[in-house]
PDB file of C-alpha atoms and ligand atoms in Angstrom:
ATOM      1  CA  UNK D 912      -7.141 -22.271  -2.666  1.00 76.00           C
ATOM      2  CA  UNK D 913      -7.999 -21.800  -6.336  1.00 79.00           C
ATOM      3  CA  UNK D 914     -10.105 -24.919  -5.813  1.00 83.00           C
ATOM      4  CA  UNK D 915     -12.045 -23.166  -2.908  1.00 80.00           C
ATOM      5  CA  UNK D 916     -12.293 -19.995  -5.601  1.00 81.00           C
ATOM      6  CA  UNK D 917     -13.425 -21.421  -7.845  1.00 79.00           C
ATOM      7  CA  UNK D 918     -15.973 -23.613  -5.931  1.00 79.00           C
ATOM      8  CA  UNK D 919     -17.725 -20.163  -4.657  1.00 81.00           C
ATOM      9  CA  UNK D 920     -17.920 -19.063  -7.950  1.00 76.00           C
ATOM     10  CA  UNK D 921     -19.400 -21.929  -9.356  1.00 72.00           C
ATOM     11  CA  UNK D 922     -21.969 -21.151  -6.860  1.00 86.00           C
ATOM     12  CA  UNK D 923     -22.479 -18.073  -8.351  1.00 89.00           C
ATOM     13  CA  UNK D 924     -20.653 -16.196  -5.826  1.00 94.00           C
ATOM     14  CA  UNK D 925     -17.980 -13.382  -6.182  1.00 97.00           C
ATOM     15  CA  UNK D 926     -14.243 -13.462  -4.506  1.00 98.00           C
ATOM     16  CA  UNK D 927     -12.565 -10.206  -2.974  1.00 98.00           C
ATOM     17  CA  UNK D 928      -8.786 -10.689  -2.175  1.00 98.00           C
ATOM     18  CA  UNK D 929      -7.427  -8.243   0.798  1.00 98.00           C
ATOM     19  CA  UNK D 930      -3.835  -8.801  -0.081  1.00 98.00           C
ATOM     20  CA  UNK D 931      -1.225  -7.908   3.424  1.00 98.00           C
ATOM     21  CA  UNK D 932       1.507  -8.639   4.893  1.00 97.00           C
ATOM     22  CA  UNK D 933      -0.131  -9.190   8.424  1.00 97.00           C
ATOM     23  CA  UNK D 934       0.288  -7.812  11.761  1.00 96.00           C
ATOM     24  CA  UNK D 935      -3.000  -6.611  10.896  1.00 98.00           C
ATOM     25  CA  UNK D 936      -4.041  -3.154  12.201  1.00 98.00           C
ATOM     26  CA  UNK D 937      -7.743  -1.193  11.523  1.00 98.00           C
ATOM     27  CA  UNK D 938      -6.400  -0.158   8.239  1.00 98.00           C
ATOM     28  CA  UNK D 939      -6.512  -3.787   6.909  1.00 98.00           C
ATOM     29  CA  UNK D 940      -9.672  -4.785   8.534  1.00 98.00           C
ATOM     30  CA  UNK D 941     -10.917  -2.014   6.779  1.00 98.00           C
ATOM     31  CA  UNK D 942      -9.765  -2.855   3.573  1.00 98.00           C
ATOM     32  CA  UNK D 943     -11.526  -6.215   4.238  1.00 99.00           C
ATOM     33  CA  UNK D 944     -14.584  -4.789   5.433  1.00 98.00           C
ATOM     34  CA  UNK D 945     -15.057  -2.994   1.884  1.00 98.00           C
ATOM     35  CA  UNK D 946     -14.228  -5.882   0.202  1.00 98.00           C
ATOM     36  CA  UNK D 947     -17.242  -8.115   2.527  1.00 98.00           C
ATOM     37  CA  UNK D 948     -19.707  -5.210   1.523  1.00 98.00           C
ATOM     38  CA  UNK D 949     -18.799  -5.642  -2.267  1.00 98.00           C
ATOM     39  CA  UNK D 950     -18.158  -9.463  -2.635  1.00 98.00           C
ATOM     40  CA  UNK D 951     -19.721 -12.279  -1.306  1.00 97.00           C
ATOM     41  CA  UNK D 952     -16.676 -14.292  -0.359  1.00 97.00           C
ATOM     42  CA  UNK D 953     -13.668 -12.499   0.837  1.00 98.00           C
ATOM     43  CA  UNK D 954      -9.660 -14.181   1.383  1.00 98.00           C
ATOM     44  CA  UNK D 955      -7.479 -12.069   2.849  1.00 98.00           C
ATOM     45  CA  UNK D 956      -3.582 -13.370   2.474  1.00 98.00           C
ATOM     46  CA  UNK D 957      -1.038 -12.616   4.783  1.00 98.00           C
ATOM     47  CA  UNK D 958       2.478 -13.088   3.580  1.00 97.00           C
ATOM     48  CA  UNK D 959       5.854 -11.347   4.163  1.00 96.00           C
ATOM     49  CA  UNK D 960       6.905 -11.735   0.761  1.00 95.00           C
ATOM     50  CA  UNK D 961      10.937 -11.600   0.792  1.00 93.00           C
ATOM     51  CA  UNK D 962      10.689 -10.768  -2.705  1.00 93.00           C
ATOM     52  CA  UNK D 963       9.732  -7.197  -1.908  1.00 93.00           C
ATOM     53  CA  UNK D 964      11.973  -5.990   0.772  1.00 94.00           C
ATOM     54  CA  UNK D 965      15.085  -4.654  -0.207  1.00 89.00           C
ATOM     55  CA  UNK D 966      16.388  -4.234   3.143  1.00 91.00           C
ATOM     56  CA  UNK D 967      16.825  -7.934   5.165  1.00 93.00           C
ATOM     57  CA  UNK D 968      17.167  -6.168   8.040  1.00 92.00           C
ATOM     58  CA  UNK D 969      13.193  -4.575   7.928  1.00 92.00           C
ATOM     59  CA  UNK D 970      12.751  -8.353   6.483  1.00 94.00           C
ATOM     60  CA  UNK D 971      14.137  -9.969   9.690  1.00 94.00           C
ATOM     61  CA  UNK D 972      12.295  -7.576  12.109  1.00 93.00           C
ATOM     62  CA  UNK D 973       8.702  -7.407  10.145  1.00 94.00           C
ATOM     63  CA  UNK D 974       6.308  -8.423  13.472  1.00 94.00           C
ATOM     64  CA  UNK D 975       4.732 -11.846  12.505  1.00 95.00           C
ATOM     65  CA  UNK D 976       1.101 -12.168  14.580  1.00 96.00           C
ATOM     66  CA  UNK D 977      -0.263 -14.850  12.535  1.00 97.00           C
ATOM     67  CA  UNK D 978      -2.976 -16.141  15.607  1.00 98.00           C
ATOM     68  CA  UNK D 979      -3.805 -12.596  16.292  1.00 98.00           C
ATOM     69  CA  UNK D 980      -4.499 -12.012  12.580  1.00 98.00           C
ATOM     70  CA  UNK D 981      -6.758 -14.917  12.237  1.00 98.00           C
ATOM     71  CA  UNK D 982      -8.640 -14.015  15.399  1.00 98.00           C
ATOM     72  CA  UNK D 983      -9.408 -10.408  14.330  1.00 98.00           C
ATOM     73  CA  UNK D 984     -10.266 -11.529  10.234  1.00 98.00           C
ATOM     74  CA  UNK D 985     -13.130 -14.332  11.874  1.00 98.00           C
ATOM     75  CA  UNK D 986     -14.170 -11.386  13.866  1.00 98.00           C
ATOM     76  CA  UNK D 987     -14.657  -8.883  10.682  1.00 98.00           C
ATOM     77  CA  UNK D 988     -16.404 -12.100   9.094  1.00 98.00           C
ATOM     78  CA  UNK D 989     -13.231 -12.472   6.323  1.00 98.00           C
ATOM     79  CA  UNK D 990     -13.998 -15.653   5.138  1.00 98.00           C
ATOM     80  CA  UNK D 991     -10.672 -17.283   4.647  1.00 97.00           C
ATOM     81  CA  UNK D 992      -6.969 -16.547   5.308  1.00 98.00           C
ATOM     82  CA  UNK D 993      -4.889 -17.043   2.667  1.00 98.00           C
ATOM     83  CA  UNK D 994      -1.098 -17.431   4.606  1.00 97.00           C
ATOM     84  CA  UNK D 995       0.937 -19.070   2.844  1.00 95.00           C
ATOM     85  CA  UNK D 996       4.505 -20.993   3.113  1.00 89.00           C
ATOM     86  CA  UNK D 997       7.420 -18.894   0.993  1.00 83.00           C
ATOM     87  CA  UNK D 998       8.108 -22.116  -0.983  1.00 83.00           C
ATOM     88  CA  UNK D 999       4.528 -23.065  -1.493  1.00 88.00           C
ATOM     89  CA  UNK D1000       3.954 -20.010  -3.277  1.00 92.00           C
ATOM     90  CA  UNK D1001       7.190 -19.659  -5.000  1.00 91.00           C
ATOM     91  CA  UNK D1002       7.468 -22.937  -5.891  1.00 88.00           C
ATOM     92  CA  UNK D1003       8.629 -24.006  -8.835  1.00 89.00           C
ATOM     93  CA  UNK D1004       8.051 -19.844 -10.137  1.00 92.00           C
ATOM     94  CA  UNK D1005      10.792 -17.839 -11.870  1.00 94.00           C
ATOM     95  CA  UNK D1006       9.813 -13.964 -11.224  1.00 95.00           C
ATOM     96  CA  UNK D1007       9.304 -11.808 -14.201  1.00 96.00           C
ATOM     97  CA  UNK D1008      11.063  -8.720 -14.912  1.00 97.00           C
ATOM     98  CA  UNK D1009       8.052  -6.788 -15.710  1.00 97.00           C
ATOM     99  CA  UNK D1010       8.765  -3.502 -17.297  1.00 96.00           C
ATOM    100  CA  UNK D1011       7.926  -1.281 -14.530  1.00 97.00           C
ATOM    101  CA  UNK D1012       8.820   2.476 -16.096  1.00 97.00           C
ATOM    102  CA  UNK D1013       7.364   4.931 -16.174  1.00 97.00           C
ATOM    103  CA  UNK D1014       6.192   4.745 -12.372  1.00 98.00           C
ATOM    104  CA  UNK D1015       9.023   2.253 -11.493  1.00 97.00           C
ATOM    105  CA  UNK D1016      11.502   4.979 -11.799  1.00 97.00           C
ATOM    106  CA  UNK D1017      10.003   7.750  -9.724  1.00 98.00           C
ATOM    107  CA  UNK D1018       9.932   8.447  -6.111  1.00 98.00           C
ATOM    108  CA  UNK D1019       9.966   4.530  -3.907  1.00 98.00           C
ATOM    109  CA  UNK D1020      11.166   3.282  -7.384  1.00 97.00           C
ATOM    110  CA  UNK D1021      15.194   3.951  -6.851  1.00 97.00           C
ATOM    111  CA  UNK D1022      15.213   4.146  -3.568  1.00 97.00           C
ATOM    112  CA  UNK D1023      14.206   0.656  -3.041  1.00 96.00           C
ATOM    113  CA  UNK D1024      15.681  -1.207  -5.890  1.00 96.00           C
ATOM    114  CA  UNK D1025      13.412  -4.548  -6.605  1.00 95.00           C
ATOM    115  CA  UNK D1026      10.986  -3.368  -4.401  1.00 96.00           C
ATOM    116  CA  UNK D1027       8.307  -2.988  -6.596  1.00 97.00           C
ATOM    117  CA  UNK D1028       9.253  -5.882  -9.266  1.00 97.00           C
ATOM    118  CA  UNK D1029       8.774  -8.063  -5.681  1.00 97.00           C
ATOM    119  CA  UNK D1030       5.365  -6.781  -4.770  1.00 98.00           C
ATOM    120  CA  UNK D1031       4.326  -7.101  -8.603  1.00 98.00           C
ATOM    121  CA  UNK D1032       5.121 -10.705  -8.492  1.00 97.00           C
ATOM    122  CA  UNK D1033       3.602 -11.552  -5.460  1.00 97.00           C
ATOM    123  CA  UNK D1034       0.340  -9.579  -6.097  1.00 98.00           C
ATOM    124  CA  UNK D1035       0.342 -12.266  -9.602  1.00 97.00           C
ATOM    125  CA  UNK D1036       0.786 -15.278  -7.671  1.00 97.00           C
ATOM    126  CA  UNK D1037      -1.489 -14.432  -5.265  1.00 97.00           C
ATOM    127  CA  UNK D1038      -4.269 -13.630  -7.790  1.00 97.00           C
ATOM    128  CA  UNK D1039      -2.997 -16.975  -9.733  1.00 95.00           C
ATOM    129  CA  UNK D1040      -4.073 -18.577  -6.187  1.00 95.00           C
ATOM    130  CA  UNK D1041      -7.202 -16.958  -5.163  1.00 96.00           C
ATOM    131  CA  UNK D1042      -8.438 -15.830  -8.495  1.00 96.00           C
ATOM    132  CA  UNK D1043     -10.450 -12.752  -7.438  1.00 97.00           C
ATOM    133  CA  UNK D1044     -13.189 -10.866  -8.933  1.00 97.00           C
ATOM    134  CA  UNK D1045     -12.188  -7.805  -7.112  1.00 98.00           C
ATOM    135  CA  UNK D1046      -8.885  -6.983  -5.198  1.00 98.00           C
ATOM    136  CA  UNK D1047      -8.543  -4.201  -2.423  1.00 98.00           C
ATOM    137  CA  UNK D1048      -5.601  -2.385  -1.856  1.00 98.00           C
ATOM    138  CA  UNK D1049      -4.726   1.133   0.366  1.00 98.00           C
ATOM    139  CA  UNK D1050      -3.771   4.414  -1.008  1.00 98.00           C
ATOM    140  CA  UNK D1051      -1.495   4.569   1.748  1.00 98.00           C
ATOM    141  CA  UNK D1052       0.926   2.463  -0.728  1.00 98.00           C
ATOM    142  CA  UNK D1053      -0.245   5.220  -3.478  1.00 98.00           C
ATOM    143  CA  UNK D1054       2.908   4.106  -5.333  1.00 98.00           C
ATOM    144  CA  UNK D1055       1.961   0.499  -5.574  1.00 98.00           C
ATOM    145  CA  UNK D1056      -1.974   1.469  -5.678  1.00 98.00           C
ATOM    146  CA  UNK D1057      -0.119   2.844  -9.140  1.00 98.00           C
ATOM    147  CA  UNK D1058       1.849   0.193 -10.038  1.00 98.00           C
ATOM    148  CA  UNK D1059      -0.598  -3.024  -9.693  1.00 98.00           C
ATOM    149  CA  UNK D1060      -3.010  -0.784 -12.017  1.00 98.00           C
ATOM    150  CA  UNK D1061      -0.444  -0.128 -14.759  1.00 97.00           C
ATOM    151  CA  UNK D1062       0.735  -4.115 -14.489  1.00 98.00           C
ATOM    152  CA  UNK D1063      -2.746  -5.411 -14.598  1.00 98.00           C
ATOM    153  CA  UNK D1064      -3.616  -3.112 -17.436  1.00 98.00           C
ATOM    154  CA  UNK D1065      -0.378  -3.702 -19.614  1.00 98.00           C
ATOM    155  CA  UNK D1066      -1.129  -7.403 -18.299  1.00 98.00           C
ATOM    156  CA  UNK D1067      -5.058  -7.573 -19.001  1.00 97.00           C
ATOM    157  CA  UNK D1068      -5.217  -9.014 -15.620  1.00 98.00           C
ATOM    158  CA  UNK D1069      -9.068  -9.140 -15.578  1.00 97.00           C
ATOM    159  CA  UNK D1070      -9.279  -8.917 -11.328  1.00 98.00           C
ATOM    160  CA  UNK D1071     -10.716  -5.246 -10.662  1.00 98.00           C
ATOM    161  CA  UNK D1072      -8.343  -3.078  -8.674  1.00 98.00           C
ATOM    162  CA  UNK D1073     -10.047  -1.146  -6.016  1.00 98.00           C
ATOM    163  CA  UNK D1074      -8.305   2.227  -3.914  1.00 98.00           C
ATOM    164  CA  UNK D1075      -9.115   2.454  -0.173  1.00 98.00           C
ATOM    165  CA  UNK D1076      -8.270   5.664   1.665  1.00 98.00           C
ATOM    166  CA  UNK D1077      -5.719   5.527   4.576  1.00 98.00           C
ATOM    167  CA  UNK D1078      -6.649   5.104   7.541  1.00 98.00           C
ATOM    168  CA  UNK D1079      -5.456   7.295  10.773  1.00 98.00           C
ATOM    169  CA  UNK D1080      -4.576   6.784  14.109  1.00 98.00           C
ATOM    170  CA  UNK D1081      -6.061  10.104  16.084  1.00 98.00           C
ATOM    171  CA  UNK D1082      -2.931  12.275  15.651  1.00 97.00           C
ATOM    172  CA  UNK D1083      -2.942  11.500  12.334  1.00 98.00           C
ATOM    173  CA  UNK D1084      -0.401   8.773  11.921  1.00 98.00           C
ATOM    174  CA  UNK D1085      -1.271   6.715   8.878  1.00 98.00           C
ATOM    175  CA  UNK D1086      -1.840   3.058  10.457  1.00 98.00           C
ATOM    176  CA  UNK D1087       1.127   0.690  10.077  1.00 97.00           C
ATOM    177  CA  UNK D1088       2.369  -2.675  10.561  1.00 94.00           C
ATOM    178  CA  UNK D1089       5.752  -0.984  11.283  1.00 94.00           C
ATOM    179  CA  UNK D1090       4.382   1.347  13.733  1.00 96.00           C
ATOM    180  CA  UNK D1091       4.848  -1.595  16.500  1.00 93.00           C
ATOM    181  CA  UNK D1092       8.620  -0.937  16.506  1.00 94.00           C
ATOM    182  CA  UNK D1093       8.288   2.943  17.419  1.00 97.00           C
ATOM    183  CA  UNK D1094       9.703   4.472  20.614  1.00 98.00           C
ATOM    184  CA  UNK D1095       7.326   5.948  22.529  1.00 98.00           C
ATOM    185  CA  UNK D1096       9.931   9.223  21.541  1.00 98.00           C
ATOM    186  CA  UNK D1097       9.959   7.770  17.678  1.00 98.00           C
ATOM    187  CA  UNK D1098       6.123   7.562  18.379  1.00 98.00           C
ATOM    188  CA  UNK D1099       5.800  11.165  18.667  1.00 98.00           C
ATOM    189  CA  UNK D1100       7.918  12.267  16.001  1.00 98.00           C
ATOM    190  CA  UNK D1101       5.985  10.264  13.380  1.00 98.00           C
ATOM    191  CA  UNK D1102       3.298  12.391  13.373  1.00 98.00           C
ATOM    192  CA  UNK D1103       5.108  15.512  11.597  1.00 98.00           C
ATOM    193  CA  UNK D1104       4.918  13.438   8.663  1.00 98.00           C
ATOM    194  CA  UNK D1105       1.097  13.760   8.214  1.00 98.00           C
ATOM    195  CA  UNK D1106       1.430  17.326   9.687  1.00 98.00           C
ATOM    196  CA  UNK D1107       3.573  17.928   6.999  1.00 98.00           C
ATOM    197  CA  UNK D1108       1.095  16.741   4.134  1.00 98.00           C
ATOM    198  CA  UNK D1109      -1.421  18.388   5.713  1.00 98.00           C
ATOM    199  CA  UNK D1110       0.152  21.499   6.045  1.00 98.00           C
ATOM    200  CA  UNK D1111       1.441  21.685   2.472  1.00 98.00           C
ATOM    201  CA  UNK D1112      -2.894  20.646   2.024  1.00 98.00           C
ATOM    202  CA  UNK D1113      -3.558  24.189   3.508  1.00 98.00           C
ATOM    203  CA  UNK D1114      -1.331  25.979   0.802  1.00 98.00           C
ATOM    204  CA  UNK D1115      -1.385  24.140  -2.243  1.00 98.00           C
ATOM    205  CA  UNK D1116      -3.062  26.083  -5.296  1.00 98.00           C
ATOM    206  CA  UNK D1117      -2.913  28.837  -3.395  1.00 98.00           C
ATOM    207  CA  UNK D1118       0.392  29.444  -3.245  1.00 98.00           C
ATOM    208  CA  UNK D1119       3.323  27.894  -5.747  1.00 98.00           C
ATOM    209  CA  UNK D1120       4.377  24.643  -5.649  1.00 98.00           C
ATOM    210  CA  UNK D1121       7.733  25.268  -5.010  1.00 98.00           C
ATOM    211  CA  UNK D1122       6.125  27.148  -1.579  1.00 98.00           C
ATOM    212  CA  UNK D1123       4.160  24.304  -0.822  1.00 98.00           C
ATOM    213  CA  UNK D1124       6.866  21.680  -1.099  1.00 98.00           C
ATOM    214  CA  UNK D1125       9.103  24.483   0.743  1.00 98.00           C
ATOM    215  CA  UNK D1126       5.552  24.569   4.282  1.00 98.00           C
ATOM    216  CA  UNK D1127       6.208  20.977   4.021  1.00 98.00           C
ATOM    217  CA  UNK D1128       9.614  20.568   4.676  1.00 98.00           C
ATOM    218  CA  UNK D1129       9.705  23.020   6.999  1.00 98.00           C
ATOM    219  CA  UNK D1130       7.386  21.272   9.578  1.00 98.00           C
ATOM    220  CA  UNK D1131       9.441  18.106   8.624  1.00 98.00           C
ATOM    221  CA  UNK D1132      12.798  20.065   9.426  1.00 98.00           C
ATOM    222  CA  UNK D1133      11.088  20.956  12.731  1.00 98.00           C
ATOM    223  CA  UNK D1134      11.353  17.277  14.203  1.00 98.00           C
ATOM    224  CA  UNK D1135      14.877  16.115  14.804  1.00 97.00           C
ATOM    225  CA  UNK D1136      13.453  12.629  15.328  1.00 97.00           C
ATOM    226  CA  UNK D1137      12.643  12.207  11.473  1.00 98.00           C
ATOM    227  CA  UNK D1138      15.105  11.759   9.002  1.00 98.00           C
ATOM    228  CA  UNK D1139      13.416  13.196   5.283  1.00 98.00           C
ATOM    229  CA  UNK D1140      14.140  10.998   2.335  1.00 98.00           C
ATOM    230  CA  UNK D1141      11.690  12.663   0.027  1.00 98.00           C
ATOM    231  CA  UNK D1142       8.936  15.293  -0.168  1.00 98.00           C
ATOM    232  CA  UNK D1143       7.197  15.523  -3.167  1.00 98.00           C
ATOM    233  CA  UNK D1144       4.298  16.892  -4.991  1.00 98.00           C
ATOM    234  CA  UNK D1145       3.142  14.995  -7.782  1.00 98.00           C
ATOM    235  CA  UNK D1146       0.607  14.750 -10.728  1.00 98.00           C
ATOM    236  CA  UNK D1147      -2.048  12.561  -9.445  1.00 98.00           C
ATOM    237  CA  UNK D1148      -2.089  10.345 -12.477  1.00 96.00           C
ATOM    238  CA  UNK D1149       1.388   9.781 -13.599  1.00 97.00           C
ATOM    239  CA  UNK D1150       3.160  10.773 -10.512  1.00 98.00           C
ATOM    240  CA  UNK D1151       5.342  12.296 -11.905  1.00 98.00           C
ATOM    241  CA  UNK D1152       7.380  16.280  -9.985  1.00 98.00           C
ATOM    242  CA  UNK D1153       5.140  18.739 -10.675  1.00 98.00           C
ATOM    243  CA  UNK D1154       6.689  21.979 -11.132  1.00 98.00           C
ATOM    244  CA  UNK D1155       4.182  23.926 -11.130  1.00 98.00           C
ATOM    245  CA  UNK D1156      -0.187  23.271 -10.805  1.00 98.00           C
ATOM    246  CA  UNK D1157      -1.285  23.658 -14.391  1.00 98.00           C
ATOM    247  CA  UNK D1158      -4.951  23.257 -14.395  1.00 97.00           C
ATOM    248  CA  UNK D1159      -4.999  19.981 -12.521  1.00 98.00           C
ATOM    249  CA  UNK D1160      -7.653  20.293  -9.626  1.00 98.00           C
ATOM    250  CA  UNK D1161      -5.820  18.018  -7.451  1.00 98.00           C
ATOM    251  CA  UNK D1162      -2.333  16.943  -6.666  1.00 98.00           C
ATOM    252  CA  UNK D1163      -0.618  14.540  -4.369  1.00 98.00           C
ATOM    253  CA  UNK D1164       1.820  14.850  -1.653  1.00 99.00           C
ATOM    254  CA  UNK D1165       4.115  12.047  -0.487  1.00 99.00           C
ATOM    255  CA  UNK D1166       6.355  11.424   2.010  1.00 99.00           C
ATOM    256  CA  UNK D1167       9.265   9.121   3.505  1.00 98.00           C
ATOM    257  CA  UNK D1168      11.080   9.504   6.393  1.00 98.00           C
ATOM    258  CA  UNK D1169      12.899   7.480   8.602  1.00 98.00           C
ATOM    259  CA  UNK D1170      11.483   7.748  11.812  1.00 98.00           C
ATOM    260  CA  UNK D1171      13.677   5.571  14.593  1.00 97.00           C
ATOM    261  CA  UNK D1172      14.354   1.874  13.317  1.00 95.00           C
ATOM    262  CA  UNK D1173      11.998   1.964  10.248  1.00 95.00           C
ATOM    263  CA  UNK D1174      11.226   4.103   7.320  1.00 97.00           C
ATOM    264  CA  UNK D1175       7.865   5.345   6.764  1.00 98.00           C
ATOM    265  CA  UNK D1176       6.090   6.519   3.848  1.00 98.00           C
ATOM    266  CA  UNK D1177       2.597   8.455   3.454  1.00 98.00           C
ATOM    267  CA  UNK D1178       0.927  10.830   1.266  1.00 99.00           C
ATOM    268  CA  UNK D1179      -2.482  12.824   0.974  1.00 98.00           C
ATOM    269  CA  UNK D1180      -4.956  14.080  -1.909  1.00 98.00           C
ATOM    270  CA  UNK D1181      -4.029  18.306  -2.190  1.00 98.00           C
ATOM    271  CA  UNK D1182      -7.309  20.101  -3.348  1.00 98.00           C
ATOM    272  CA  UNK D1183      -7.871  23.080  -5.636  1.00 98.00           C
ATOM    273  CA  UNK D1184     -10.256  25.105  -3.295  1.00 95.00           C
ATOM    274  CA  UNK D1185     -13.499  25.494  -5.208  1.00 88.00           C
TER     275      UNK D1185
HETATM  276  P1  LIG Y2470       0.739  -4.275   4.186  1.00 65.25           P
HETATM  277  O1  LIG Y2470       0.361  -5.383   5.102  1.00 65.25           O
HETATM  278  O2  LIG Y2470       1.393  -3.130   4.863  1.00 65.25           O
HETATM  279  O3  LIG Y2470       1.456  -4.759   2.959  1.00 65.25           O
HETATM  280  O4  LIG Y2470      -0.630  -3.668   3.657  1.00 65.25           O
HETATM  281  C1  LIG Y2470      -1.599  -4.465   3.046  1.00 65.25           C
HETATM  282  C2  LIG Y2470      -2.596  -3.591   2.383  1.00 65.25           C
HETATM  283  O5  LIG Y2470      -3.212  -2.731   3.359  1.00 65.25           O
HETATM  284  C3  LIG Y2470      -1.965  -2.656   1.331  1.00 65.25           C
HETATM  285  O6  LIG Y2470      -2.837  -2.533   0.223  1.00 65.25           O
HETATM  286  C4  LIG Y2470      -1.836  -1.363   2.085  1.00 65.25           C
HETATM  287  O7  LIG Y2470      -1.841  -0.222   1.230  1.00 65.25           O
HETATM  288  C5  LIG Y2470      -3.065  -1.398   2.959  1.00 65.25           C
HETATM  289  N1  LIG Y2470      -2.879  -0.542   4.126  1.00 65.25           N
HETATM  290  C6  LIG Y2470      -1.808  -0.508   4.953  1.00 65.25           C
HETATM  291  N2  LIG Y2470      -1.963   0.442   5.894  1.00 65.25           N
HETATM  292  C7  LIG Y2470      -3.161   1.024   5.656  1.00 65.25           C
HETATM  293  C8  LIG Y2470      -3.900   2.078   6.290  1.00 65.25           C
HETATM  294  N3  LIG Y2470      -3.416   2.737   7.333  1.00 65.25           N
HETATM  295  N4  LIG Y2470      -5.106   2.404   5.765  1.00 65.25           N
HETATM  296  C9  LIG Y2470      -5.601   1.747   4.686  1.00 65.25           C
HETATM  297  N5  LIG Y2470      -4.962   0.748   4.055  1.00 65.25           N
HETATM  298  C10 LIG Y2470      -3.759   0.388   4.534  1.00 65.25           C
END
């Protein structure tokens, strides 16, 4: 792989990485998409890295549609799929505890413990692999979007992190892999969680934070079907609770619920009206 890398860039050519986990949905394809319009060769990996899931059970049910992935990346034009074996890329690889605070500690941080020191060890050994010029990630992971910058600053990783909005099924459900294991009932009640952010969207800046967070919730509160674990409303930098709006001009709202048999998470940009 690194030989193949490094083969297109003797050629003069630059590498975009599309890191996933597969079961590949439009949200990925668009990530790799970007990445063909910016690069000239682009790898997309697909591995369920055991590393980052805290829960085996989400582990042992994470759908696996490795020949329907392939099909729909030569489609795209994605040059190459990067999928490895768990020992291949692990081999012979003690993970690091990167220091992960501040953003380790908020919101995702305790509620999946290891989570993100999983994902930030993957994302190096897949770079170590592919060696990118430019890597692609979605803000739907806004938390991780976060975390990979911090790392590959503290780091001086020199691969150049990109953002790539989320995209939305048409009721608003932020594409995910996970989505396949919704009820058509479970279905249906995932869509209060973008109704949520988007309602708390409608108020913010103009009315308190506390009464935004409080418009969320209550469309959230509305849905028996979803089970809140947070609802917050964060600086858009640090992430950090905001309290109150300051004289930021934007904000960000997150979510996770547990919708059925998986646990969701989303989030959206909150304007100050101009
Ligand atoms: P995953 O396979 O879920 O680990 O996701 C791989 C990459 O695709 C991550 O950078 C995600 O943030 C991104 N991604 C997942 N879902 C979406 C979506 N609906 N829109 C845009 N990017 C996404």
């Amino acid at each position: 792989m690194a030989e193949w890398s490094a083969r297109a860039r003797l050629d003069g050519r630059s590498v975009g990485l599309v890191p996933t986990m597969g079961a590949l949905h439009a949200g990925h394809l668009a990530l790799v998409r970007e990445a063909l319009n910016h690069t000239d060769r682009v790898v997309c990996s697909i591995f369920v890295n055991p590393l980052q899931f805290n829960d085996p059970n989400d582990l042992a049910h994470y759908p696996r549609t490795l020949e329907k992935d392939a099909a729909l990346l030569e489609e795209v034009g994605c040059h190459l799929l990067f999928a490895p074996e768990k020992d291949a890329i692990f081999a012979g690889f003690t993970p690091r505890r990167y220091d992960l605070s501040p953003l380790g500690d908020l919101l995702e941080g305790p509620l999946r413990p290891g989570h993100f020191l999983g994902v930030v060890n993957v994302v190096e050994r897949l770079f170590y692999y592919v060696r990118p010029d430019q890597v692609w990630f979605g803000e739907k992971d806004r938390q991780q979007l976060a975390m990979i910058r911090q790392t590959a600053s503290r780091e001086r990783w020199p691969e150049r992190i990109h953002g790539f909005p989320t995209v939305r099924e048409h009721d608003g459900l932020a594409m995910s892999s996970r989505n396949l294991r919704l009820s058509e009932a479970d279905r249906k009640a995932a869509t209060a969680l973008y109704r949520a952010l988007r309602t708390s969207a409608e108020v913010a800046f103009r009315s308190t934070v506390q009464e935004t967070l409080a418009a969320g919730h209550s469309v959230l509160a509305s849905e028996p079907g979803v089970s809140v674990e947070y609802f917050a409303i964060v600086d858009p930098g640090t992430l950090m609770p905001l309290t109150q709006w300051g004289d930021l001009d934007s904000a960000v709202a997150l979510v996770a619920a547990q919708v059925g048999p998986v646990r969701l998470i989303d989030n959206v940009t909150l304007h100050r009206p101009t």
